[in-house]
Coordinates of C-alpha atoms and ligand atoms in Angstrom, one line a residue:
M20 CA -25.7 11.0 4.7
R21 CA -27.8 9.5 1.9
P22 CA -30.1 6.5 2.3
F23 CA -28.7 3.2 0.9
G24 CA -29.4 -0.4 0.8
Y25 CA -27.5 -3.0 2.6
V26 CA -27.1 -6.8 2.3
S27 CA -24.8 -8.7 4.5
A28 CA -23.7 -11.4 2.4
P29 CA -23.8 -15.1 4.1
D30 CA -21.3 -16.7 1.4
L31 CA -19.0 -15.6 -1.4
P32 CA -21.2 -16.8 -4.3
T33 CA -24.1 -14.5 -3.0
A34 CA -21.6 -11.6 -2.4
L35 CA -20.4 -12.0 -6.1
D36 CA -24.0 -12.0 -7.4
V37 CA -24.7 -8.9 -5.4
V38 CA -21.7 -6.9 -6.5
A39 CA -22.4 -8.1 -9.9
A40 CA -25.8 -6.5 -9.6
G41 CA -24.0 -3.1 -8.6
A42 CA -23.5 -3.4 -4.9
R43 CA -20.4 -1.9 -3.3
P44 CA -18.5 -4.1 -1.0
L45 CA -17.8 -3.2 2.5
G46 CA -15.1 -4.3 4.4
G47 CA -14.2 -2.7 7.8
G48 CA -15.9 0.4 6.7
T49 CA -13.4 2.7 8.1
N50 CA -12.8 4.6 4.8
L51 CA -15.8 3.9 2.8
V52 CA -18.3 5.0 5.6
D53 CA -16.3 8.1 6.4
L54 CA -16.5 9.1 2.6
M55 CA -20.2 8.3 2.5
R56 CA -20.8 10.7 5.7
E57 CA -19.1 13.2 3.6
E58 CA -21.0 12.5 0.3
V59 CA -17.7 11.9 -1.5
E60 CA -19.0 8.3 -1.9
R61 CA -22.7 7.7 -2.8
P62 CA -23.2 4.0 -3.4
E63 CA -26.9 3.0 -3.5
T64 CA -26.2 -0.5 -1.9
L65 CA -23.4 -1.9 0.3
V66 CA -22.7 -5.6 0.4
D67 CA -21.2 -6.3 3.8
L68 CA -18.4 -9.1 3.3
T69 CA -17.5 -9.5 7.0
R70 CA -19.6 -12.9 7.2
L71 CA -17.6 -14.4 4.3
P72 CA -15.1 -17.1 5.5
L73 CA -12.0 -15.1 4.3
A74 CA -10.3 -14.2 7.5
D75 CA -7.8 -16.7 7.7
I76 CA -4.1 -16.9 7.1
E77 CA -2.8 -20.0 5.9
E78 CA 0.7 -21.3 5.0
L79 CA 1.3 -22.2 1.4
P80 CA 3.6 -24.9 0.2
G81 CA 7.1 -23.6 -0.1
G82 CA 6.9 -21.2 2.6
G83 CA 4.5 -18.4 1.5
L84 CA 1.3 -17.2 2.9
R85 CA -2.0 -17.0 1.8
I86 CA -4.2 -14.1 3.6
G87 CA -8.0 -13.9 3.6
A88 CA -9.1 -10.4 2.3
L89 CA -11.0 -10.0 5.5
V90 CA -8.4 -10.5 7.8
R91 CA -8.0 -7.3 10.0
N92 CA -4.8 -5.2 10.0
G93 CA -4.0 -5.7 13.5
H94 CA -4.3 -9.5 13.3
L95 CA -2.1 -9.8 10.4
A96 CA 0.5 -7.5 12.1
A97 CA 0.6 -9.8 15.3
H98 CA 0.8 -13.0 12.9
R99 CA 3.8 -15.1 14.3
L100 CA 4.7 -16.0 10.7
V101 CA 4.3 -12.4 9.4
R102 CA 6.5 -11.0 12.1
S103 CA 9.1 -13.6 11.7
R104 CA 9.2 -13.9 7.7
Y105 CA 8.0 -10.6 6.7
P106 CA 8.7 -8.2 9.4
V107 CA 8.5 -5.1 7.0
L108 CA 4.6 -6.1 6.6
A109 CA 4.1 -6.0 10.4
Q110 CA 6.0 -2.8 10.8
A111 CA 4.1 -1.2 7.9
L112 CA 0.7 -2.3 9.2
L113 CA 1.7 -1.1 12.6
S114 CA 2.6 2.2 11.4
G115 CA -0.9 3.0 10.1
A116 CA -3.8 4.4 11.9
S117 CA -4.5 3.7 15.3
G118 CA -5.2 0.2 17.4
Q119 CA -8.8 0.5 17.3
L120 CA -8.8 1.4 13.3
R121 CA -6.3 -1.6 12.7
S122 CA -9.0 -3.8 14.6
M123 CA -11.8 -3.1 12.0
A124 CA -9.8 -2.5 8.9
T125 CA -9.4 -5.6 6.5
V126 CA -6.9 -6.4 3.9
G127 CA -9.0 -5.9 0.9
G128 CA -10.3 -2.6 2.1
N129 CA -6.8 -1.3 3.0
L130 CA -5.5 -2.2 -0.6
L131 CA -8.6 0.1 -1.9
Q132 CA -8.6 3.1 0.4
R133 CA -8.9 6.2 -1.3
T134 CA -6.3 9.0 -1.3
R135 CA -6.2 11.6 1.6
C136 CA -5.7 14.6 -0.9
P137 CA -7.9 17.0 1.0
Y138 CA -9.4 18.3 -2.3
F139 CA -10.8 14.9 -3.0
R140 CA -12.8 15.2 0.2
D141 CA -13.8 18.8 -0.5
L142 CA -17.0 18.8 -2.6
S143 CA -16.6 22.5 -3.1
A144 CA -13.2 21.8 -5.0
D145 CA -12.2 20.8 -8.3
C146 CA -11.2 17.3 -8.3
N147 CA -10.6 15.1 -11.4
K148 CA -10.4 11.9 -9.2
R149 CA -13.9 12.7 -7.9
E150 CA -15.6 14.6 -10.7
P151 CA -13.7 14.0 -14.0
G152 CA -12.9 17.1 -16.1
T153 CA -13.5 19.5 -13.2
G154 CA -9.3 20.1 -12.7
C155 CA -7.0 19.4 -9.9
A156 CA -7.1 22.2 -7.0
A157 CA -4.1 20.5 -5.3
L158 CA -1.9 21.8 -8.3
G159 CA -2.3 25.6 -7.5
G160 CA -3.5 24.8 -3.7
V161 CA -2.2 23.1 -0.5
H162 CA -0.1 20.3 -2.0
R163 CA 2.5 19.4 0.8
A164 CA 1.3 15.9 1.2
T165 CA 0.9 15.1 -2.6
A166 CA 3.1 13.0 -5.0
V167 CA 6.5 13.5 -6.8
L168 CA 6.7 10.4 -8.8
G169 CA 4.0 9.2 -11.5
T170 CA 1.7 12.1 -11.2
S171 CA 0.1 13.8 -14.3
E172 CA -1.3 17.6 -15.1
H173 CA -4.6 15.9 -14.1
C174 CA -3.8 14.6 -10.5
I175 CA -1.2 14.6 -8.0
A176 CA -2.9 12.9 -5.1
A177 CA -0.6 10.2 -3.3
H178 CA -1.8 6.9 -2.5
A179 CA -2.6 6.4 1.3
S180 CA -1.7 2.7 2.4
D181 CA 1.3 1.8 4.2
M182 CA 0.6 -2.0 3.9
A183 CA 0.3 -1.9 0.1
V184 CA 3.9 -0.4 0.1
A185 CA 5.4 -3.5 1.9
L186 CA 2.9 -5.9 -0.3
V187 CA 4.7 -4.6 -3.2
A188 CA 8.1 -4.7 -2.0
L189 CA 7.1 -8.3 -1.4
D190 CA 5.9 -9.3 -4.7
A191 CA 2.5 -10.0 -3.1
I192 CA -0.2 -11.4 -5.6
V193 CA -4.0 -10.2 -5.0
V194 CA -6.8 -12.8 -5.9
L195 CA -9.6 -11.3 -7.6
E196 CA -13.0 -13.0 -7.7
S197 CA -16.2 -12.4 -9.7
V198 CA -19.2 -14.5 -11.3
R199 CA -17.2 -14.6 -14.2
G200 CA -14.2 -16.5 -12.4
A201 CA -10.9 -15.8 -10.5
R202 CA -7.7 -14.1 -11.7
R203 CA -4.4 -13.4 -9.9
V204 CA -2.5 -10.1 -10.3
P205 CA 0.6 -8.7 -8.8
V206 CA -0.2 -5.9 -6.0
A207 CA 2.4 -3.8 -8.0
Q208 CA 0.1 -4.0 -11.2
L209 CA -3.2 -3.4 -9.3
H210 CA -3.2 0.6 -8.8
R211 CA -3.1 2.7 -12.0
L212 CA -1.1 6.0 -12.5
P213 CA -3.5 8.7 -12.9
G214 CA -2.7 9.8 -16.5
D215 CA -5.9 11.5 -17.9
T216 CA -8.1 9.2 -16.2
P217 CA -7.4 9.8 -12.2
H218 CA -10.8 8.5 -11.6
V219 CA -9.9 4.9 -12.6
E220 CA -7.7 4.1 -9.6
T221 CA -7.1 0.3 -10.1
D222 CA -7.5 -2.5 -12.6
L223 CA -10.3 -4.2 -10.6
A224 CA -13.4 -4.6 -12.6
P225 CA -16.8 -3.3 -11.1
D226 CA -18.0 -7.0 -10.4
E227 CA -14.8 -8.1 -8.9
L228 CA -13.9 -8.7 -5.2
I229 CA -10.8 -9.1 -3.4
T230 CA -10.9 -12.4 -1.9
A231 CA -6.9 -12.9 -0.7
V232 CA -3.5 -11.7 -1.0
E233 CA -0.7 -14.3 -1.3
L234 CA 2.9 -13.7 -0.2
P235 CA 5.4 -15.8 -2.0
A236 CA 8.2 -17.6 0.1
T237 CA 10.9 -14.5 0.0
P238 CA 13.9 -15.4 2.2
V239 CA 15.4 -11.9 1.8
A240 CA 12.2 -10.5 3.7
R241 CA 13.6 -11.8 7.0
T242 CA 16.2 -9.1 6.9
S243 CA 13.5 -6.2 6.0
R244 CA 12.2 -3.0 7.4
Y245 CA 9.6 -0.4 6.7
R246 CA 10.4 3.4 7.9
K247 CA 7.6 6.0 7.7
V248 CA 8.4 9.5 8.1
R249 CA 5.6 11.6 9.0
D250 CA 4.5 14.8 10.8
R251 CA 3.8 13.4 14.3
A252 CA 4.7 9.9 15.6
S253 CA 1.4 8.1 15.5
F254 CA -1.9 8.6 13.6
A255 CA -0.7 10.3 10.8
F256 CA -0.3 9.3 7.0
A257 CA 3.3 9.2 5.4
L258 CA 4.9 12.2 4.0
V259 CA 7.5 9.5 2.9
S260 CA 7.9 6.0 3.6
V261 CA 10.3 3.1 2.5
A262 CA 9.7 -0.7 2.6
A263 CA 13.2 -2.5 2.1
A264 CA 14.7 -6.1 2.4
L265 CA 18.2 -6.5 1.7
E266 CA 20.8 -9.5 1.6
V267 CA 24.4 -9.1 1.7
R268 CA 27.2 -11.7 1.1
D269 CA 30.8 -10.5 1.4
G270 CA 30.0 -7.3 1.4
E271 CA 28.0 -7.2 -2.0
V272 CA 24.3 -6.9 -2.3
T273 CA 22.7 -10.3 -3.4
D274 CA 19.0 -9.7 -3.3
V275 CA 17.2 -6.3 -2.6
R276 CA 13.5 -5.2 -2.5
L277 CA 12.7 -1.6 -2.4
A278 CA 9.2 0.2 -2.8
L279 CA 8.2 3.8 -1.7
G280 CA 5.3 5.3 -0.1
G281 CA 3.7 8.6 0.0
V282 CA 5.5 9.9 -3.1
A283 CA 3.5 8.5 -5.9
P284 CA -0.5 8.1 -6.7
R285 CA 0.4 4.0 -6.1
P286 CA 2.8 2.2 -4.1
W287 CA 6.0 2.5 -5.9
R288 CA 8.1 -0.3 -6.6
A289 CA 11.9 1.2 -6.7
S290 CA 13.0 -0.9 -9.7
E291 CA 15.6 1.5 -11.0
A292 CA 17.3 1.5 -7.4
E293 CA 16.9 -2.3 -7.3
G294 CA 18.8 -2.8 -10.5
L295 CA 21.6 -0.5 -9.5
L296 CA 22.0 -2.3 -6.2
L297 CA 21.9 -5.7 -7.2
G298 CA 25.6 -6.9 -7.2
A299 CA 27.0 -3.6 -5.9
P300 CA 29.1 -3.2 -2.8
A301 CA 26.8 -2.7 0.0
T302 CA 28.1 0.8 0.8
E303 CA 26.6 4.2 1.7
E304 CA 27.8 5.4 -1.9
S305 CA 26.1 2.5 -3.6
F306 CA 22.7 3.2 -1.8
R307 CA 23.1 7.1 -2.3
R308 CA 23.5 6.2 -6.1
A309 CA 20.5 3.9 -6.3
A310 CA 18.2 6.3 -4.4
A311 CA 19.2 9.5 -6.5
A312 CA 18.5 7.3 -9.8
E313 CA 15.2 6.1 -8.5
L314 CA 14.2 10.0 -7.7
A315 CA 15.7 11.6 -11.0
P316 CA 12.3 11.7 -12.4
A317 CA 10.5 13.2 -9.6
V318 CA 8.8 16.6 -10.2
G319 CA 8.4 18.6 -7.2
R320 CA 6.4 21.7 -6.6
P321 CA 6.6 24.5 -4.3
Q322 CA 5.3 22.6 -1.0
N323 CA 6.2 19.0 -1.7
E324 CA 9.7 19.5 -3.4
F325 CA 11.2 18.7 0.2
K326 CA 10.1 15.0 -0.4
I327 CA 12.6 14.3 -3.1
E328 CA 15.6 14.9 -0.8
L329 CA 13.8 13.4 1.9
T330 CA 12.9 10.2 0.1
Q331 CA 16.4 9.7 -0.7
R332 CA 17.7 10.0 2.7
A333 CA 15.3 7.5 4.1
V334 CA 16.1 5.0 1.7
V335 CA 19.9 5.3 2.4
A336 CA 19.2 5.2 6.0
V337 CA 16.9 1.9 5.7
L338 CA 19.4 0.3 3.5
R339 CA 22.4 1.4 5.8
Q340 CA 20.4 -0.2 8.8
L341 CA 19.9 -3.4 7.0
A342 CA 23.3 -3.7 6.0
T343 CA 24.5 -3.2 9.3
E344 CA 22.2 -6.0 10.5
R345 CA 23.1 -8.3 7.8
S346 CA 27.1 -7.8 8.7
S347 CA 26.2 -8.2 12.4
A348 CA 24.4 -11.5 11.6
E349 CA 27.2 -12.7 9.4
R350 CA 29.6 -12.3 12.2
A351 CA 27.6 -14.0 15.0
E352 CA 26.8 -16.9 12.8
G353 CA 30.6 -17.0 11.6
T354 CA 29.3 -18.8 8.4
G355 CA 30.2 -15.9 5.9
G356 CA 26.6 -15.1 5.4
A357 CA 24.2 -17.8 5.7
A358 CA 20.8 -16.5 6.3
Ligands
LIG426 C1 -7.9 8.4 11.2 C2 -7.4 7.6 10.3 C3 -6.2 7.4 10.2 C4 -5.9 6.5 9.2 N1 -4.1 6.2 9.1 C5 -3.5 5.3 8.1 C6 -2.3 5.2 8.1 O1 -1.5 5.9 8.8 N2 -1.7 4.2 7.0 C7 -2.5 3.8 6.4 O2 -2.2 2.7 5.5 N3 -4.2 3.7 6.3 C8 -4.5 4.7 7.4 N4 -5.7 4.9 7.5 C9 -6.7 4.0 6.6 C10 -7.4 2.6 6.9 O3 -6.2 2.1 6.8 C11 -8.3 2.4 6.1 O4 -9.3 3.1 6.2 C12 -8.6 0.8 6.1 O5 -7.4 0.1 5.8 C13 -9.7 0.4 5.1 O6 -10.2 -1.0 5.4 P1 -11.7 -1.0 5.4 O7 -11.8 -2.7 5.6 O8 -12.3 -0.3 6.6 O9 -12.1 -0.6 4.3 P2 -13.5 -0.3 3.8 O10 -13.8 1.3 4.2 O11 -14.7 -1.1 4.0 O12 -13.3 -0.2 2.3 C14 -12.8 0.6 1.5 C15 -12.8 0.4 -0.1 O13 -12.3 -0.8 -0.3 C16 -13.7 -1.6 -1.0 N5 -13.4 -2.9 -0.5 C17 -13.3 -3.3 0.8 N6 -13.1 -4.7 0.8 C18 -13.2 -4.9 -0.5 C19 -12.9 -6.3 -1.2 N7 -12.8 -7.5 -0.4 N8 -13.1 -6.3 -2.4 C20 -13.3 -5.3 -3.2 N9 -13.4 -4.2 -2.8 C21 -13.3 -4.1 -1.1 C22 -14.7 -0.6 -0.6 O14 -15.5 -0.9 -1.5 C23 -14.2 0.7 -0.5 O15 -14.2 1.3 -1.8 C24 -6.6 5.6 8.5 C25 -7.8 5.7 8.4 C26 -8.3 6.8 9.6 C27 -9.9 6.7 9.5

């Protein structure tokens, strides 16, 4: 590991000044410090954010939540209002990493964690994301865990975060601050597709910090789920994941949110599928048609082609489960569908 400077910021203005001067933000360090040990990341100075007063979860007027960027993943997953209003988010968080890691990892750091593509971490391999212009070793190498949607000839790495997939499905907003001021960006627009600049991963400017994530009030999210398909039951990244929320009235889909993980270079909002589902009968056939349309542009390679069919099956399974839950709730309420 190379020597580096370390500043523990006592307050936000100091943190913003130090970041503007070129320091790299440090949240829980569970990703950045690993990569520094491997010399994939070589920041000259770190600014530790963990003393900043950004670790609260507050209710917003109208029923949403504002989540400070330093809220730990484990704390967020256990929060009463997250579990009741946004079960998909609690489930996504709990499906990630381990209890110990979730106790350290922060919301801001989770959103900005780097890909787990093995070639990104292997300094002896070509990787356009780590070293622009060198090539993509994954294309002709081991690429079972890589993306099938939104890739380019320069990079096929998949985005790793589970939490981000749920946030995209929930229309979450990320709050970015710098010495120049604050701005709010939908999480769905935070991460970029690789195109011919895979090293540029987000729309975050170098001097910006994530200070919060806001969740709008989303009644449909009360009936929501996160399903993660992976090689072992815990402590493994997603091969494929699905974040979904569904409202059904009189057998018809009246609201739906759908996002996919493990299959694209960024958390993937399944807008095509959502468009087809809205107003359609809540049947297996509609679910299959929507999933197939979303995956139609997917490009599989010899080792990851299986993800295309797997994703479609996972989408159908989650929607089927949510539709069953909604119709049982309707029957129990005897109200014809009040949430
Ligand atoms: C063994 C292992 C298994 C894992 N399994 C999973 C899994 O299954 N699913 C999953 O989703 N994740 C998984 N993870 C990843 C884990 O979720 C991330 O490492 C963690 O969320 C990163 O958060 P952090 O606060 O530690 O980030 P850090 O390591 O501190 O930072 C990560 C990046 O974010 C930047 N950053 C941090 N905070 C801010 C901020 N507020 N503003 C701007 N930039 C910031 C840093 O500069 C750095 O670039 C796993 C990690 C490990 C080590």
